[in-house]
mmCIF file of C-alpha atoms and ligand atoms in Angstrom:
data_model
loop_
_atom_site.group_PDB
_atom_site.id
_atom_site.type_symbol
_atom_site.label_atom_id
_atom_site.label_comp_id
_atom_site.label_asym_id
_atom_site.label_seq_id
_atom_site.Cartn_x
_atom_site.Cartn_y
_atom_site.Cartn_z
ATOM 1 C CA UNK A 318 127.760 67.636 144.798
ATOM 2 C CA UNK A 319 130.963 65.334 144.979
ATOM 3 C CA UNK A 320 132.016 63.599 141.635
ATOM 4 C CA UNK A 321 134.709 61.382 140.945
ATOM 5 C CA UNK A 322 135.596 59.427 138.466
ATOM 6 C CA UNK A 323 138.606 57.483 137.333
ATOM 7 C CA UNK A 324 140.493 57.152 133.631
ATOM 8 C CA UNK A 325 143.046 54.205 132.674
ATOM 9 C CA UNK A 326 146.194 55.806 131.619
ATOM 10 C CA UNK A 327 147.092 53.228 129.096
ATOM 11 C CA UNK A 328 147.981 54.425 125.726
ATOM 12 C CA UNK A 329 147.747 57.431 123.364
ATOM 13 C CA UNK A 330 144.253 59.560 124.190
ATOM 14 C CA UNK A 331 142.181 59.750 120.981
ATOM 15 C CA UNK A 332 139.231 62.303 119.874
ATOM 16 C CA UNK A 333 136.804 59.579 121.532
ATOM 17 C CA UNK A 334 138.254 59.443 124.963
ATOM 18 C CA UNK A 335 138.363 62.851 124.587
ATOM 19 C CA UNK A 336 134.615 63.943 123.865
ATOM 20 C CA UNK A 337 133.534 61.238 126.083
ATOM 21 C CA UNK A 338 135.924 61.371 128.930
ATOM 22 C CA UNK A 339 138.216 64.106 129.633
ATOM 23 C CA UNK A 340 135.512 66.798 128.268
ATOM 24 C CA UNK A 341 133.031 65.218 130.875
ATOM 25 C CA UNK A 342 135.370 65.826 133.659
ATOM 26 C CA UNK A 343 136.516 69.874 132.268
ATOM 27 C CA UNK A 344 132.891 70.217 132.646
ATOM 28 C CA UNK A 345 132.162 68.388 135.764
ATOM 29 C CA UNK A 346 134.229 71.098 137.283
ATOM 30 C CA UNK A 347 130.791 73.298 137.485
ATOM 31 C CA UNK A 348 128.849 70.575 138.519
ATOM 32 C CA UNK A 349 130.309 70.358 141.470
ATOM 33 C CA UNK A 350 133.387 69.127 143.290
ATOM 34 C CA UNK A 351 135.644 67.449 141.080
ATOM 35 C CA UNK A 352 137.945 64.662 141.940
ATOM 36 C CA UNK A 353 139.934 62.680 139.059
ATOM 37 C CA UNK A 354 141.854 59.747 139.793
ATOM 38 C CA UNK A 355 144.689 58.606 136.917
ATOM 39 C CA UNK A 356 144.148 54.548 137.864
ATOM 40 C CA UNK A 357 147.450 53.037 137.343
ATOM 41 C CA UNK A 358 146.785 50.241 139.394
ATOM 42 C CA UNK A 359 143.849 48.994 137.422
ATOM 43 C CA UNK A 360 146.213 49.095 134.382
ATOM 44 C CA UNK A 361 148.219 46.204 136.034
ATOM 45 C CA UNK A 362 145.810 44.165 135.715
ATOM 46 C CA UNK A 363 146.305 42.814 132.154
ATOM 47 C CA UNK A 364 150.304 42.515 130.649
ATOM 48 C CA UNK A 365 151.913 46.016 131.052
ATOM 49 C CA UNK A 366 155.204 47.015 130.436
ATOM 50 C CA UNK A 367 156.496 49.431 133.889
ATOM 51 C CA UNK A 368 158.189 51.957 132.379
ATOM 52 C CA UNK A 369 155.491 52.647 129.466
ATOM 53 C CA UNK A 370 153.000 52.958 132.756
ATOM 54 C CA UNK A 371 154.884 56.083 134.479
ATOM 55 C CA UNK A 372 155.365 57.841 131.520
ATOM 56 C CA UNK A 373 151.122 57.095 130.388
ATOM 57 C CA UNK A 374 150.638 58.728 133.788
ATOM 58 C CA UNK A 375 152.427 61.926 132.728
ATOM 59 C CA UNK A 376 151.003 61.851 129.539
ATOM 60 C CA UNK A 377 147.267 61.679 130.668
ATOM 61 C CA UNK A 378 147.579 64.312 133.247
ATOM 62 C CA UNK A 379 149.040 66.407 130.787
ATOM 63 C CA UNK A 380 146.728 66.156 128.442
ATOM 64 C CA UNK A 381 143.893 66.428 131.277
ATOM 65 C CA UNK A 382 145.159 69.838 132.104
ATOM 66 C CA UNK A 383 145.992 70.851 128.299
ATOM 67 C CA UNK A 384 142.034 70.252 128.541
ATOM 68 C CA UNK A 385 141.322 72.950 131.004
ATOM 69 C CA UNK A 386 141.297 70.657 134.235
ATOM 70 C CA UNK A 387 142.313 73.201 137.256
ATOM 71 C CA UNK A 388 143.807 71.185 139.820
ATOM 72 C CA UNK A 389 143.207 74.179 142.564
ATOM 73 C CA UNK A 390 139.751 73.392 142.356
ATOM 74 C CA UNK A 391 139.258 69.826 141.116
ATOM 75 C CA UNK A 392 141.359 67.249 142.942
ATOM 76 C CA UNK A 393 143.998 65.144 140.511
ATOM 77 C CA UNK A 394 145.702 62.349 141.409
ATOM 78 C CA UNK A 395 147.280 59.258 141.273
ATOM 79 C CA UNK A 396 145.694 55.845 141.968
ATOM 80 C CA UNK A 397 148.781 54.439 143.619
ATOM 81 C CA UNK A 398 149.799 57.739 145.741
ATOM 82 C CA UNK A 399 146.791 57.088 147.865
ATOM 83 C CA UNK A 400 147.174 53.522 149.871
ATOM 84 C CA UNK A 401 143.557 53.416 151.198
ATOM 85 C CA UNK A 402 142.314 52.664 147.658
ATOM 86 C CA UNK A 403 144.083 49.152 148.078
ATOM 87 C CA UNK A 404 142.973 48.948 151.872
ATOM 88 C CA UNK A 405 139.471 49.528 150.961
ATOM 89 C CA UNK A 406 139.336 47.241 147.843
ATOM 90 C CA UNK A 407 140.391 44.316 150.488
ATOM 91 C CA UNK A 408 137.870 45.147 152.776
ATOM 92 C CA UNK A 409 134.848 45.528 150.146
ATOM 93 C CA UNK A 410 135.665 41.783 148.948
ATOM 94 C CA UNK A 411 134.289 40.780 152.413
ATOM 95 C CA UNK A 412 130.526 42.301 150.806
ATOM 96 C CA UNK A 413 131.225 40.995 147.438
ATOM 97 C CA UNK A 414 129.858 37.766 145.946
ATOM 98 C CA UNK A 415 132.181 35.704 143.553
ATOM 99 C CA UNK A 416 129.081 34.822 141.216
ATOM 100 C CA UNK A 417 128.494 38.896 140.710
ATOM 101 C CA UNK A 418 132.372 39.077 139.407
ATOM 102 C CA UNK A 419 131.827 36.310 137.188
ATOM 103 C CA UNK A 420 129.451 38.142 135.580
ATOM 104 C CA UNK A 421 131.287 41.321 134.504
ATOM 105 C CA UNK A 422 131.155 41.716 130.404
ATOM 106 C CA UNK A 423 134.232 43.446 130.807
ATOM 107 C CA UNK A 424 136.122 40.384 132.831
ATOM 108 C CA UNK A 425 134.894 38.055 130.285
ATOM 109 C CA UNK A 426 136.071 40.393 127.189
ATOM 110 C CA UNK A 427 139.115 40.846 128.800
ATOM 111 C CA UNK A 428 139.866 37.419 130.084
ATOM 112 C CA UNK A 429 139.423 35.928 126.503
ATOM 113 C CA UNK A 430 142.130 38.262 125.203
ATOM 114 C CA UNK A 431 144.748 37.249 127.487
ATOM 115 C CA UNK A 432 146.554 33.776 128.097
ATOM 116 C CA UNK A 433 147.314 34.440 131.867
ATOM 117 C CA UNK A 434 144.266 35.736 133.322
ATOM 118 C CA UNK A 435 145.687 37.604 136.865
ATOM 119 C CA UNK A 436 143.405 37.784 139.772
ATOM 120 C CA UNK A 437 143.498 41.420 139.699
ATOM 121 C CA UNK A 438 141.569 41.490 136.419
ATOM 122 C CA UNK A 439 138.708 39.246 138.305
ATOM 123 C CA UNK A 440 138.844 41.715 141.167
ATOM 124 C CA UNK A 441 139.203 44.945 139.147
ATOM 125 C CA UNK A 442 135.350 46.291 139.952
ATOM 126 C CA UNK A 443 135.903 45.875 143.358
ATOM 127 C CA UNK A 444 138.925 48.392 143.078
ATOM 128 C CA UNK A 445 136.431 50.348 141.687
ATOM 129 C CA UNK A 446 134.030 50.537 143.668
ATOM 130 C CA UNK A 447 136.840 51.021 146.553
ATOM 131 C CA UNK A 448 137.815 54.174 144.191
ATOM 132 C CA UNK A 449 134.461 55.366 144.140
ATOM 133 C CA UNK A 450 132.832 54.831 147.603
ATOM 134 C CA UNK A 451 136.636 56.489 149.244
ATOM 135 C CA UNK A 452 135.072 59.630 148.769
ATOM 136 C CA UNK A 453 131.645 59.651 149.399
ATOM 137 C CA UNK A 454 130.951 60.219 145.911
ATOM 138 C CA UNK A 455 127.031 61.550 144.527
ATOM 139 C CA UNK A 456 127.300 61.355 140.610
ATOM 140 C CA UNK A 457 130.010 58.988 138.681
ATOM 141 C CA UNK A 458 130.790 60.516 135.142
ATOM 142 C CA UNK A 459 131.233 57.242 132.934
ATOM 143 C CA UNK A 460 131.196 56.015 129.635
ATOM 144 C CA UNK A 461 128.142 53.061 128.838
ATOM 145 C CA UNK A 462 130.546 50.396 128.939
ATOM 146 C CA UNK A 463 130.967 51.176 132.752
ATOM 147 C CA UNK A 464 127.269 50.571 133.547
ATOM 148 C CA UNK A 465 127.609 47.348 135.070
ATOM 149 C CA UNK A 466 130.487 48.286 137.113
ATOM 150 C CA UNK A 467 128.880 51.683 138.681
ATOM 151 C CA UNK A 468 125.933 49.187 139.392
ATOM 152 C CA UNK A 469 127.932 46.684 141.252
ATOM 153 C CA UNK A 470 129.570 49.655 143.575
ATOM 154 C CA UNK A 471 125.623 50.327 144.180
ATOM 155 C CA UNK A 472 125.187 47.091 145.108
ATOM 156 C CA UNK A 473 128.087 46.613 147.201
ATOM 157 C CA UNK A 474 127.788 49.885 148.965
ATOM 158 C CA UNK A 475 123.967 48.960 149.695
ATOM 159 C CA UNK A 476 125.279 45.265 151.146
ATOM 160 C CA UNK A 477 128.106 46.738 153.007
ATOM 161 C CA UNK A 478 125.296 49.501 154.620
ATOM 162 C CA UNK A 479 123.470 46.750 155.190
ATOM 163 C CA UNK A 480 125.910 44.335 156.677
ATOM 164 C CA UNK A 481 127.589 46.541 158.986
ATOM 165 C CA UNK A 482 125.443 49.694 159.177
ATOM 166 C CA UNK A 483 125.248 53.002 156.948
ATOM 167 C CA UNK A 484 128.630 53.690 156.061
ATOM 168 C CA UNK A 485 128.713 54.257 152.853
ATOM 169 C CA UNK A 486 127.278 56.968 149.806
ATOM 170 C CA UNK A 487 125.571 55.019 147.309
ATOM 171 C CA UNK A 488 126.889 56.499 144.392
ATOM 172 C CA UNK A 489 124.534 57.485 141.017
ATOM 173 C CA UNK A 490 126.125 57.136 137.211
ATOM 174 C CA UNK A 491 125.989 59.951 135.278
ATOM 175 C CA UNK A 492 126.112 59.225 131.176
ATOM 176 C CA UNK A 493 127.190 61.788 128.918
ATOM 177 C CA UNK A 494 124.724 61.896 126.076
ATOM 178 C CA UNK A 495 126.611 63.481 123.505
ATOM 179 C CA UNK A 496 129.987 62.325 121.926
ATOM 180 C CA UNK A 497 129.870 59.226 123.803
ATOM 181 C CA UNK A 498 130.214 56.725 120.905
ATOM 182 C CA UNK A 499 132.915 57.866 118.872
ATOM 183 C CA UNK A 500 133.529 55.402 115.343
ATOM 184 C CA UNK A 501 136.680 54.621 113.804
ATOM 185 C CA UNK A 502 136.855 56.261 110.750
ATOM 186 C CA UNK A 503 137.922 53.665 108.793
ATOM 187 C CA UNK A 504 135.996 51.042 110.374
ATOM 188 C CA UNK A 505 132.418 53.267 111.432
ATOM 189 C CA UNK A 506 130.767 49.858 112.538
ATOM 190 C CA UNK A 507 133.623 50.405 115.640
ATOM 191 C CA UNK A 508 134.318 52.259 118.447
ATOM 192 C CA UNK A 509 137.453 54.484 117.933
ATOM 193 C CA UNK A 510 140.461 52.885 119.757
ATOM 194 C CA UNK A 511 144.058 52.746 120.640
ATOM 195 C CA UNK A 512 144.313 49.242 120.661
ATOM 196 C CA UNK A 513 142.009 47.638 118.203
ATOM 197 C CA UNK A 514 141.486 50.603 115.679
ATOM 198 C CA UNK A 515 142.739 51.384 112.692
ATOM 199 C CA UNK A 516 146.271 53.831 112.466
ATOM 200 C CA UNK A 517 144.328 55.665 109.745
ATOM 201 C CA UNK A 518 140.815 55.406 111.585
ATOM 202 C CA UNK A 519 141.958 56.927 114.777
ATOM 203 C CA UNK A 520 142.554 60.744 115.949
ATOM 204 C CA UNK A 521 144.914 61.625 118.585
ATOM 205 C CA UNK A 522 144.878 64.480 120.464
ATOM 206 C CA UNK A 523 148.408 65.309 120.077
ATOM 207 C CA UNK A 524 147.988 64.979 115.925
ATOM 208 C CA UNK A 525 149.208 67.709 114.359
ATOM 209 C CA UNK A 526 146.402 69.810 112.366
ATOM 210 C CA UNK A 527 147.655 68.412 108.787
ATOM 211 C CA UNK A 528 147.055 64.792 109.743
ATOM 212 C CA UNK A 529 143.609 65.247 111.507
ATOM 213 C CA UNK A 530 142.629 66.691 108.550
ATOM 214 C CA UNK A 531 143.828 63.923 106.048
ATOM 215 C CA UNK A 532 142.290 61.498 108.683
ATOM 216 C CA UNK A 533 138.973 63.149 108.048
ATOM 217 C CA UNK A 534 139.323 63.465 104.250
ATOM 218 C CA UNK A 535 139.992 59.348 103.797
ATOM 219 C CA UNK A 536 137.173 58.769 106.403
ATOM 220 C CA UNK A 537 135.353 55.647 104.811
ATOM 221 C CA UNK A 538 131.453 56.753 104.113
ATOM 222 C CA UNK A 539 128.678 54.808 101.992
ATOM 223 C CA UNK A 540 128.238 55.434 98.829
ATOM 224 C CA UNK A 541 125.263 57.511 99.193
ATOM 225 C CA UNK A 542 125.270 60.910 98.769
ATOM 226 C CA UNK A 543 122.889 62.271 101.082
ATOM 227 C CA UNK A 544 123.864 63.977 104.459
ATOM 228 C CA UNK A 545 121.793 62.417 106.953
ATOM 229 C CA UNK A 546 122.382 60.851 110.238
ATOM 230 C CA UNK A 547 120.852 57.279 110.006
ATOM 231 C CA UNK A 548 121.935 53.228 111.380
ATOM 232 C CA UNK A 549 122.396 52.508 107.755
ATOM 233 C CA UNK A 550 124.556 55.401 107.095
ATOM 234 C CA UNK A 551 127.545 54.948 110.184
ATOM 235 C CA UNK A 552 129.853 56.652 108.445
ATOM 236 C CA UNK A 553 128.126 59.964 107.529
ATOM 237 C CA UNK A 554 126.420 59.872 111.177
ATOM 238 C CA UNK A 555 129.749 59.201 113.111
ATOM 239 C CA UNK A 556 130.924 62.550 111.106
ATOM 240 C CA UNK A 557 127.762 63.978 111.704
ATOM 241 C CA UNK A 558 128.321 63.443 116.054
ATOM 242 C CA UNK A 559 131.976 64.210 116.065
ATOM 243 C CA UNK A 560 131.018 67.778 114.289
ATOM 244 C CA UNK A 561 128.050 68.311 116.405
ATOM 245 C CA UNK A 562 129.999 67.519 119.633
ATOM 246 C CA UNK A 563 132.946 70.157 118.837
ATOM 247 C CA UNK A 564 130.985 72.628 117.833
ATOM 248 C CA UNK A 565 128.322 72.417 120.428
ATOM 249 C CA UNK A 566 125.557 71.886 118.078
ATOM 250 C CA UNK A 567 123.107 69.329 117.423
ATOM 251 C CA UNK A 568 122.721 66.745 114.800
ATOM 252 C CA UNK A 569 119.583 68.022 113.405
ATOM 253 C CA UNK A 570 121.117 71.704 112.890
ATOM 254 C CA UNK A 571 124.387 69.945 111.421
ATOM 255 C CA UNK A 572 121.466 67.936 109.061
ATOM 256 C CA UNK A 573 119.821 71.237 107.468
ATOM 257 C CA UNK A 574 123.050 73.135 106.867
ATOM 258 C CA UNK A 575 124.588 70.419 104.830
ATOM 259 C CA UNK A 576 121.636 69.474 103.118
ATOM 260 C CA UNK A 577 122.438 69.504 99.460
ATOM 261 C CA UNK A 578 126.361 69.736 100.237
ATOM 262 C CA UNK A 579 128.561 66.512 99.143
ATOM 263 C CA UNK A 580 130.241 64.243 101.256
ATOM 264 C CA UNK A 581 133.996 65.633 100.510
ATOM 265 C CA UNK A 582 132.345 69.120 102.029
ATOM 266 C CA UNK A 583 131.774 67.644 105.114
ATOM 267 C CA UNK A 584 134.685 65.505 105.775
ATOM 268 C CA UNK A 585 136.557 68.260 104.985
ATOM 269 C CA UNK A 586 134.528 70.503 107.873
ATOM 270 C CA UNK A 587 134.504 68.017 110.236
ATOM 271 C CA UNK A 588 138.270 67.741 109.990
ATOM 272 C CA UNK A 589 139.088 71.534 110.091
ATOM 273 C CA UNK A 590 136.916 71.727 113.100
ATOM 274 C CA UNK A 591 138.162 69.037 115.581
ATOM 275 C CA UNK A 592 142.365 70.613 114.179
ATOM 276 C CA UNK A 593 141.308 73.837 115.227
ATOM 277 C CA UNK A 594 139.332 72.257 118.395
ATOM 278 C CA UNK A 595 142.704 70.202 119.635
ATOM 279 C CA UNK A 596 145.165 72.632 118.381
ATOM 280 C CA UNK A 597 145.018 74.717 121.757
ATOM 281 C CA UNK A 598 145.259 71.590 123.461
ATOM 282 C CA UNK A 599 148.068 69.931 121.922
ATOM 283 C CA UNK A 600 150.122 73.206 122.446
ATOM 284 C CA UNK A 601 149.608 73.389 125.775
ATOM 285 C CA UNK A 602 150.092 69.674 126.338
ATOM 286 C CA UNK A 603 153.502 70.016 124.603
ATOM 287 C CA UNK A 604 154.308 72.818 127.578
ATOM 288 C CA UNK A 605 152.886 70.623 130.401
ATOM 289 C CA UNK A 606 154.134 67.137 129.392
ATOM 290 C CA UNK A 607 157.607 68.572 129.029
ATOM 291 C CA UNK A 608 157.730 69.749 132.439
ATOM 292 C CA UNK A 609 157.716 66.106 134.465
ATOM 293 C CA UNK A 610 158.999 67.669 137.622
ATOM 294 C CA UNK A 611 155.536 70.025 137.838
ATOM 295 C CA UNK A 612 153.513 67.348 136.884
ATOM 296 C CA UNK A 613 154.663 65.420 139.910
ATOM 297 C CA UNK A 614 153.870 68.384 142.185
ATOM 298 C CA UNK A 615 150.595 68.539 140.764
ATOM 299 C CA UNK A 616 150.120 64.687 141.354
ATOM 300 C CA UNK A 617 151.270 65.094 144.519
ATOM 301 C CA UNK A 618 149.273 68.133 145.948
ATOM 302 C CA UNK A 619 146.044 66.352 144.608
ATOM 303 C CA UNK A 620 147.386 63.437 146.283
ATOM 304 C CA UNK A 621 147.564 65.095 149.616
ATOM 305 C CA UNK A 622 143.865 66.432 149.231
ATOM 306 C CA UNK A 623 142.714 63.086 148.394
ATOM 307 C CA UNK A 624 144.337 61.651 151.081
ATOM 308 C CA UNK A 625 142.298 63.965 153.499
ATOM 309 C CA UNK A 626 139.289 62.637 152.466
ATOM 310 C CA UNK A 627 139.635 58.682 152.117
ATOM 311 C CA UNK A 628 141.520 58.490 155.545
ATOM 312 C CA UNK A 629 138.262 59.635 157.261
ATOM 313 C CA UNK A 630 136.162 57.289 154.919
ATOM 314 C CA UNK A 631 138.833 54.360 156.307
ATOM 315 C CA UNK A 632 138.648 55.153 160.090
ATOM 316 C CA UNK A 633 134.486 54.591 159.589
ATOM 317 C CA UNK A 634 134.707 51.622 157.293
ATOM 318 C CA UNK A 635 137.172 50.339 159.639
ATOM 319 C CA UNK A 636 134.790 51.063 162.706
ATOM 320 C CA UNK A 637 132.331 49.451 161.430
ATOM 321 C CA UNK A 638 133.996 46.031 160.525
ATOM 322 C CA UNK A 639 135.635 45.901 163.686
ATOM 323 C CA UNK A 640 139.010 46.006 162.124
ATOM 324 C CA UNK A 641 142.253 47.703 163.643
ATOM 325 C CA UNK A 642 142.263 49.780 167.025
ATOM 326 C CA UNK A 643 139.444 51.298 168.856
ATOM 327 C CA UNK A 644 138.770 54.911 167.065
HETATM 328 N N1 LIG B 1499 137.078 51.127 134.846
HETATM 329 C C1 LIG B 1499 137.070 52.469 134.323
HETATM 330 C C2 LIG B 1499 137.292 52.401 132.803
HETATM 331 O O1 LIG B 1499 137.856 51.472 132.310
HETATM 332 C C3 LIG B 1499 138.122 53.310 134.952
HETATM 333 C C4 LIG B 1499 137.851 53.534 136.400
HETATM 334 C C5 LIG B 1499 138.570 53.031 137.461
HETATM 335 C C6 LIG B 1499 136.824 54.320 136.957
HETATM 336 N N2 LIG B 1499 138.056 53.464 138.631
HETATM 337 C C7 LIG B 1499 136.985 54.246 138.366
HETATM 338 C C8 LIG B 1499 135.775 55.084 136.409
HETATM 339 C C9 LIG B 1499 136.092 54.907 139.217
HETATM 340 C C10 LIG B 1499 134.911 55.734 137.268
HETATM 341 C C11 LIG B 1499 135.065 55.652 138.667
HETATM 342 O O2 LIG B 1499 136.931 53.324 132.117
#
């Protein structure tokens, strides 16, 4: 089975783009054949600053390999290294209705945080999609938030297939269950974030093992004292998911062991769980991140594999629109 999916290298990588992202692709890997794309371009779609974007690219394949990502069997790459992702965006416009854009949550989220609104940001599904159908993909490992834009690659795929005959792999979305919603910790009513979180509220990766564990001990609770996971309880149950996810357990097993314990026990499990679960990452990050000239080799070999792949995708989508040479 061929999956791909594709992660925005904007800013630091927290504990919940970890459980739900970069954990989903490590164990993709035995699912079938991997292939991760590092999207720069989408990332120029809202204000960016260029030399903050190259060195976000280093840090998230870093910190995708610190996770156990092998790029001689998965595929890695770069957005921008491989040109038909642009080409094919361009041409999937053509089987793309204006009034389906319009409707994207995510365009109109992002659209009302931003005075200059590019084009790009309007278009950024169909880039997508472009990413997506390049390789012929089966199963799309996303986060919830990207249902709407795995169902408009569907969509567009099924137009395209029926436009100009089949072409194209309709791709299905595959949602991790666990460890997908990961809470602030100061703020448990929100998702856990780089931009709109809380310094306090939000676990990086790279923290060292002290401050993960002070993060967890100041994590903001009800004032309750029973260990239960429950809507009315976000705090305990976010600490409740975030344990069950690193230790591979379930929320129900988490429930009996800590029934009778207080909430200082638990925030103070939870925390030396997820240090000891990111300490082996972090230290090899530090190694891999340091080395900028072997992360480009890596980009680049994945590059080259990717490259294989899309260019035969091309000379059929091309084929069938009638664009470019005979062949
Ligand atoms: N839009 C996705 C996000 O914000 C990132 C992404 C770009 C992606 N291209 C993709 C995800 C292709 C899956 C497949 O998370």
């Amino acid at each position: 089975m061929r999956i791909f999916s594709g992660i925005q290298p904007t800013g630091r990588k927290h504990l919940g783009n970890y459980i739900g992202a970069v954990e989903q692709y490590v164990a993709g890997q035995e699912r079938g054949e991997g292939i991760y794309c590092i999207v720069d371009l989408h990332a120029t779609t809202v204000p960016y600053d260029p030399v903050a974007l190259r060195s976000d690219v280093h840090d998230l394949a870093a910190v995708l390999l610190a996770a156990g990502l092998d790029p001689q069997s998965a595929i890695l790459f770069r957005q921008s290294d491989v040109a038909e992702h642009t080409e094919l965006q361009w041409l999937l416009m053509s089987a793309t209705a204006y009034g389906e854009l319009t409707r994207m949550t995510q365009f109109k989220d992002k659209s009302a945080q931003h005075e200059f609104i590019s084009a790009g940001l309007f278009s950024y599904p169909v880039l997508m999609a472009a990413d997506i159908l390049l390789y012929r993909t089966e199963q799309v490992p996303v986060g919830d938030d990207q249902r709407q834009h795995v169902e408009l690659t569907r969509d567009v795929a099924q137009r395209f297939n029926a436009r100009f005959g089949e072409t194209l792999v309709v791709p299905e979305g595959y949602y991790p269950p666990v460890g997908a919603r990961i809470m602030d910790l100061q703020n448990p009513e929100r998702k856990m974030s780089t931009t709109g979180g809380s310094p306090q509220g939000t676990v990086y990766v790279t923290d060292e093992p002290e401050a993960i564990i002070r993060k967890f001990r100041t994590a903001v609770t009800d004032s309750g004292r029973e260990i239960r996971h429950s809507p009315d309880k976000p705090g305990i149950s976010n600490l409740l998911e975030v344990l069950a996810a690193v230790r591979g357990t379930s929320v129900a097993a988490l429930e009996r062991e800590f029934d009778g314990s207080g909430y200082g026990d638990l925030k103070l499990a939870v925390g030396e769980s997820v240090a000891t679960y990111l300490a082996p990452v972090r230290e090899r990050y530090g190694a891999l991140r340091a080395d900028e000239q072997g992360l480009e080799r890596t980009l680049e070999r994945g590059a080259e594999r990717a490259r294989a792949i899309a260019a035969e995708t091309m000379r059929q989508v091309r084929g069938a629109m009638g664009v470019g040479p005979v062949g």
